[in-house]
Amino acid sequence: MSATHPDSVGSAGEVVLAAREVRKSFAIGERSLEVLHGADFELRASERLCLMGASGAGKSTFLHILGLLEEPTEGHVLLAGEDAWSLPASRRAALRNRHIGFVFQFYHLLPELDAVENVVLPGMIARDGPRFDRRSGRERAIDLLSRFGLAERLQHRPAQLSGGERQRVAIARALFLDPKVLIADEPTGNLDTQTGERVLDLLLDEQRRRNLALLLVTHDERISARCERTLVMEDGLIQADSAHPVPQ
Ligand SMILES: Nc1ncnc2c1ncn2[C@@H]1O[C@H](COP(=O)(O)OP(=O)(O)O)[C@@H](O)[C@H]1O
Ligand SMILES: [Mg+2]
């Protein structure tokens, strides 16, 4: 397969997110289990990158570290030129809010909030993020949700939404603050094939429209075929996939 997929946005841009020698250990009782063994990684502006790998390989752990949600035991995450895990927590939170949207396999919506509130809330409480008054924040959220086909579901709570609808709400939330990097951990992994395809189309359309750098974890070869580059995580390290050589 050629290195440049027809969906390609063109030449590789600057590196917006990078990992350097990232290690992560978890304490299991008295013992420590190392899951990531010095993973290196680069994501470029506007790039559509897939990460694959066996279950348990450490993909979610790695994404949480890249997304500044979980601290590495060792190593560095560089986001927009900043060494994110060396910053004080409040500055790291501001950096995350400004640059990163995160989509989880199981949505992580707040059950007591309706769709609009789920989209707005993280942005409204984001420290140092863009300030919206309540009204303009709601309007932005309603615009996003309507564009995602949820105009008739604005006041539904997560329990009143289907899986595909929940994931659309979660994608709207991730995009609410206009990040430049979108990280998605098996975003269609919990959906039936047809629903998953529609959610994936939406995600990829937004990636293209907004020129996002997208890091997408998937088990699905059809999804990775729609990415410009595919990496494989194996034994706690990132291995390049020979089927999709990195464009030089
Ligand atoms: N909080 C945790 N505590 C202990 N072990 C964990 C924790 N999170 C993940 N692990 C372990 O790390 C390994 C990698 O998990 P994960 O990153 O979820 O893999 P993947 O997403 O590739 O399936 C697994 O063996 C898992 O059990
Ligand atoms: Mg996982």
Coordinates of C-alpha atoms and ligand atoms in Angstrom, one line a residue:
M1 CA 0.0 0.0 0.0
S2 CA 1.2 3.5 -0.8
A3 CA 2.4 5.7 2.0
T4 CA 0.0 8.5 1.0
H5 CA -3.6 7.4 1.3
P6 CA -6.2 9.1 -1.0
D7 CA -7.7 10.7 2.2
S8 CA -4.4 12.3 3.0
V9 CA -4.3 16.0 3.8
G10 CA -0.9 16.4 2.2
S11 CA 2.6 16.9 3.5
A12 CA 3.4 16.1 7.1
G13 CA 3.3 19.0 9.5
E14 CA 5.1 19.9 12.7
V15 CA 5.0 17.5 15.6
V16 CA 2.2 18.5 17.9
L17 CA 2.3 15.6 20.4
A18 CA 5.3 13.4 21.2
A19 CA 6.3 10.8 23.8
R20 CA 9.9 10.2 24.7
E21 CA 10.9 7.0 26.5
V22 CA 7.6 6.7 28.3
R23 CA 7.5 4.1 31.0
K24 CA 4.6 3.1 33.2
S25 CA 4.4 0.7 36.1
F26 CA 1.4 -0.2 38.2
A27 CA 1.7 -1.5 41.8
I28 CA 0.1 -4.9 42.1
G29 CA 0.1 -5.7 45.8
E30 CA 3.8 -5.6 46.7
R31 CA 5.0 -6.0 43.2
S32 CA 5.3 -3.5 40.4
L33 CA 4.2 -4.4 36.9
E34 CA 5.8 -2.4 34.1
V35 CA 3.3 -2.0 31.2
L36 CA 5.1 0.6 29.0
H37 CA 8.9 0.0 28.6
G38 CA 10.1 3.3 27.0
A39 CA 7.6 4.1 24.3
D40 CA 8.5 6.8 21.7
F41 CA 5.9 8.4 19.5
E42 CA 5.2 11.4 17.4
L43 CA 1.9 12.8 16.0
R44 CA 2.0 15.6 13.4
A45 CA -0.4 18.4 12.8
S46 CA -3.4 17.4 10.7
E47 CA -2.3 13.8 10.7
R48 CA -4.6 10.8 10.9
L49 CA -2.8 8.1 12.8
C50 CA -4.0 4.7 13.9
L51 CA -2.6 2.7 16.8
M52 CA -3.2 -1.0 16.9
G53 CA -2.1 -3.8 19.1
A54 CA -3.3 -6.8 21.1
S55 CA -5.6 -6.4 24.0
G56 CA -3.5 -5.7 27.1
A57 CA -0.6 -4.3 25.1
G58 CA -0.8 -1.0 26.9
K59 CA -2.6 1.2 24.3
S60 CA -5.1 2.7 26.7
T61 CA -2.5 3.4 29.3
F62 CA -0.3 5.1 26.7
L63 CA -3.3 7.2 25.4
H64 CA -4.1 8.3 28.9
I65 CA -0.5 9.4 29.4
L66 CA -0.4 11.2 26.1
G67 CA -3.8 12.8 26.9
L68 CA -2.4 14.1 30.2
L69 CA -4.9 12.1 32.2
E70 CA -2.4 9.7 33.8
E71 CA 1.1 10.3 34.9
P72 CA 4.0 8.3 33.4
T73 CA 6.4 6.6 35.8
E74 CA 9.3 7.9 33.6
G75 CA 9.7 9.8 30.4
H76 CA 8.2 12.9 28.7
V77 CA 5.2 14.0 26.9
L78 CA 5.7 17.0 24.7
L79 CA 2.5 18.9 23.7
A80 CA 2.7 22.1 21.7
G81 CA 6.4 22.4 22.6
E82 CA 5.8 22.0 26.4
D83 CA 7.1 19.2 28.6
A84 CA 3.7 18.5 29.9
W85 CA 4.4 16.3 32.9
S86 CA 7.1 18.7 34.2
L87 CA 4.5 21.5 34.5
P88 CA 2.5 22.3 37.7
A89 CA -0.9 20.5 37.6
S90 CA -2.9 23.7 36.9
R91 CA -0.7 24.6 33.9
R92 CA -0.9 21.0 32.6
A93 CA -4.7 21.1 32.9
A94 CA -4.8 24.3 31.0
L95 CA -2.5 22.9 28.3
R96 CA -4.8 19.8 28.0
N97 CA -7.9 21.9 27.8
R98 CA -6.5 24.1 25.1
H99 CA -5.1 21.4 22.9
I100 CA -6.6 18.0 23.5
G101 CA -9.9 16.4 23.0
F102 CA -10.3 12.8 24.3
V103 CA -13.0 10.2 23.3
F104 CA -13.3 7.1 25.3
Q105 CA -14.7 3.7 24.3
F106 CA -17.3 3.8 27.0
Y107 CA -18.2 7.5 26.5
H108 CA -17.7 8.6 30.1
L109 CA -20.7 10.9 30.1
L110 CA -22.1 12.2 33.4
P111 CA -25.4 10.3 33.9
E112 CA -27.2 13.1 35.7
L113 CA -26.6 15.7 32.9
D114 CA -28.4 16.0 29.6
A115 CA -26.6 16.0 26.3
V116 CA -26.1 19.8 26.1
E117 CA -24.8 20.0 29.7
N118 CA -22.4 17.1 29.1
V119 CA -20.9 19.0 26.1
V120 CA -20.7 22.3 27.9
L121 CA -19.7 21.5 31.4
P122 CA -16.0 20.5 31.0
G123 CA -15.4 23.6 28.9
M124 CA -17.2 25.9 31.3
I125 CA -15.2 24.6 34.3
A126 CA -11.9 24.5 32.4
R127 CA -9.4 26.8 34.1
D128 CA -7.6 29.2 31.8
G129 CA -9.6 27.8 28.9
P130 CA -11.7 30.1 26.6
R131 CA -14.4 31.7 28.6
F132 CA -18.0 31.3 27.4
D133 CA -20.9 32.8 29.1
R134 CA -23.6 30.2 29.9
R135 CA -25.7 31.3 26.9
S136 CA -23.1 31.3 24.2
G137 CA -21.6 28.0 25.6
R138 CA -25.0 26.4 25.3
E139 CA -25.5 27.7 21.8
R140 CA -22.1 26.3 20.7
A141 CA -23.0 23.0 22.2
I142 CA -26.4 23.0 20.5
D143 CA -24.8 23.8 17.2
L144 CA -22.4 21.0 17.5
L145 CA -25.0 18.4 18.6
S146 CA -27.4 19.5 15.9
R147 CA -24.7 19.1 13.3
F148 CA -24.1 15.6 14.7
G149 CA -27.8 14.7 14.1
L150 CA -28.8 15.1 17.7
A151 CA -31.1 18.2 17.4
E152 CA -34.0 16.1 18.8
R153 CA -31.9 14.7 21.7
L154 CA -30.6 17.8 23.4
Q155 CA -32.3 17.3 26.7
H156 CA -31.8 13.5 26.8
R157 CA -29.6 12.1 29.5
P158 CA -27.1 9.4 28.6
A159 CA -29.4 6.6 29.8
Q160 CA -32.0 7.8 27.3
L161 CA -29.6 7.7 24.3
S162 CA -28.4 4.8 22.2
G163 CA -24.7 3.9 22.2
G164 CA -24.1 5.7 18.9
E165 CA -25.9 8.8 20.2
R166 CA -23.8 8.7 23.4
Q167 CA -20.6 8.6 21.4
R168 CA -21.7 11.5 19.3
V169 CA -22.3 13.5 22.5
A170 CA -18.9 12.5 23.7
I171 CA -17.3 13.6 20.4
A172 CA -19.1 16.9 20.6
R173 CA -17.7 17.3 24.2
A174 CA -14.2 16.5 23.0
L175 CA -14.4 19.2 20.2
F176 CA -16.2 21.8 22.3
L177 CA -13.0 23.8 23.1
D178 CA -11.6 23.5 19.5
P179 CA -8.6 21.3 20.3
K180 CA -5.9 20.7 17.6
V181 CA -5.3 17.1 18.8
L182 CA -8.0 14.5 19.1
I183 CA -7.3 11.2 20.9
A184 CA -9.8 8.4 20.5
D185 CA -9.6 5.1 22.3
E186 CA -11.5 2.5 20.4
P187 CA -14.4 5.0 19.9
T188 CA -16.5 2.5 17.9
G189 CA -15.4 -0.6 19.9
N190 CA -18.7 -0.7 21.8
L191 CA -21.0 -0.1 18.9
D192 CA -22.5 -2.5 16.3
T193 CA -20.9 -2.4 12.9
Q194 CA -23.3 -0.1 11.1
T195 CA -23.5 2.4 14.0
G196 CA -19.8 2.3 14.4
E197 CA -19.3 3.1 10.8
R198 CA -21.5 6.2 11.1
V199 CA -19.7 7.4 14.2
L200 CA -16.4 6.8 12.5
D201 CA -17.5 8.8 9.4
L202 CA -18.4 11.6 11.7
L203 CA -15.1 11.5 13.5
L204 CA -13.1 11.4 10.3
D205 CA -15.2 14.2 8.7
E206 CA -14.5 16.4 11.7
Q207 CA -10.8 15.5 11.7
R208 CA -10.6 16.6 8.0
R209 CA -12.8 19.7 8.4
R210 CA -10.9 21.0 11.4
N211 CA -7.5 19.8 10.3
L212 CA -7.1 17.9 13.5
A213 CA -4.2 15.7 14.4
L214 CA -6.0 12.4 15.2
L215 CA -4.7 9.5 17.2
L216 CA -7.1 6.6 16.9
V217 CA -6.8 3.3 18.7
T218 CA -8.6 0.5 16.9
H219 CA -8.6 -3.3 16.4
D220 CA -10.3 -2.9 13.0
E221 CA -8.2 -3.2 9.8
R222 CA -10.9 -1.3 7.9
I223 CA -10.5 1.7 10.2
S224 CA -6.7 1.6 10.0
A225 CA -7.0 1.5 6.2
R226 CA -8.6 4.9 6.4
C227 CA -5.6 6.4 8.3
E228 CA -2.5 7.9 6.8
R229 CA -0.2 5.9 9.1
T230 CA -0.6 2.9 11.4
L231 CA 1.6 2.1 14.4
V232 CA 1.5 -1.1 16.4
M233 CA 2.0 -1.3 20.1
E234 CA 3.7 -4.5 21.2
D235 CA 5.3 -5.4 24.5
G236 CA 4.9 -1.9 25.8
L237 CA 6.7 -0.3 22.9
I238 CA 5.6 1.4 19.7
Q239 CA 6.6 -0.6 16.6
A240 CA 6.2 0.9 13.1
D241 CA 3.8 -1.1 10.9
S242 CA 5.6 -2.1 7.8
A243 CA 2.4 -2.1 5.8
H244 CA 2.1 1.7 6.3
P245 CA 5.7 3.1 6.2
V246 CA 6.1 6.5 7.7
P247 CA 6.4 9.1 4.9
Q248 CA 9.8 10.7 5.0
Ligands
LIG1 N1 -4.7 0.9 36.9 C1 -4.1 -0.2 36.6 N2 -3.6 -1.0 37.6 C2 -3.0 -2.1 37.3 N3 -2.8 -2.6 36.1 C3 -3.3 -1.9 35.1 C4 -4.0 -0.7 35.3 N4 -4.3 -0.2 34.0 C5 -3.9 -1.1 33.1 N5 -3.3 -2.1 33.7 C6 -2.6 -3.3 33.1 O1 -1.8 -2.8 32.0 C7 -1.9 -3.6 30.9 C8 -2.2 -2.8 29.7 O2 -3.6 -2.3 29.8 P1 -4.2 -1.3 28.8 O3 -3.4 -0.1 28.7 O4 -5.6 -1.2 29.2 O5 -4.1 -2.2 27.4 P2 -4.9 -2.1 26.0 O6 -5.6 -0.8 26.0 O7 -3.8 -2.2 25.0 O8 -5.8 -3.3 26.0 C9 -2.8 -4.7 31.2 O9 -2.1 -5.9 31.6 C10 -3.6 -4.2 32.4 O10 -4.1 -5.2 33.2
MG2 MG -7.6 -0.3 25.8

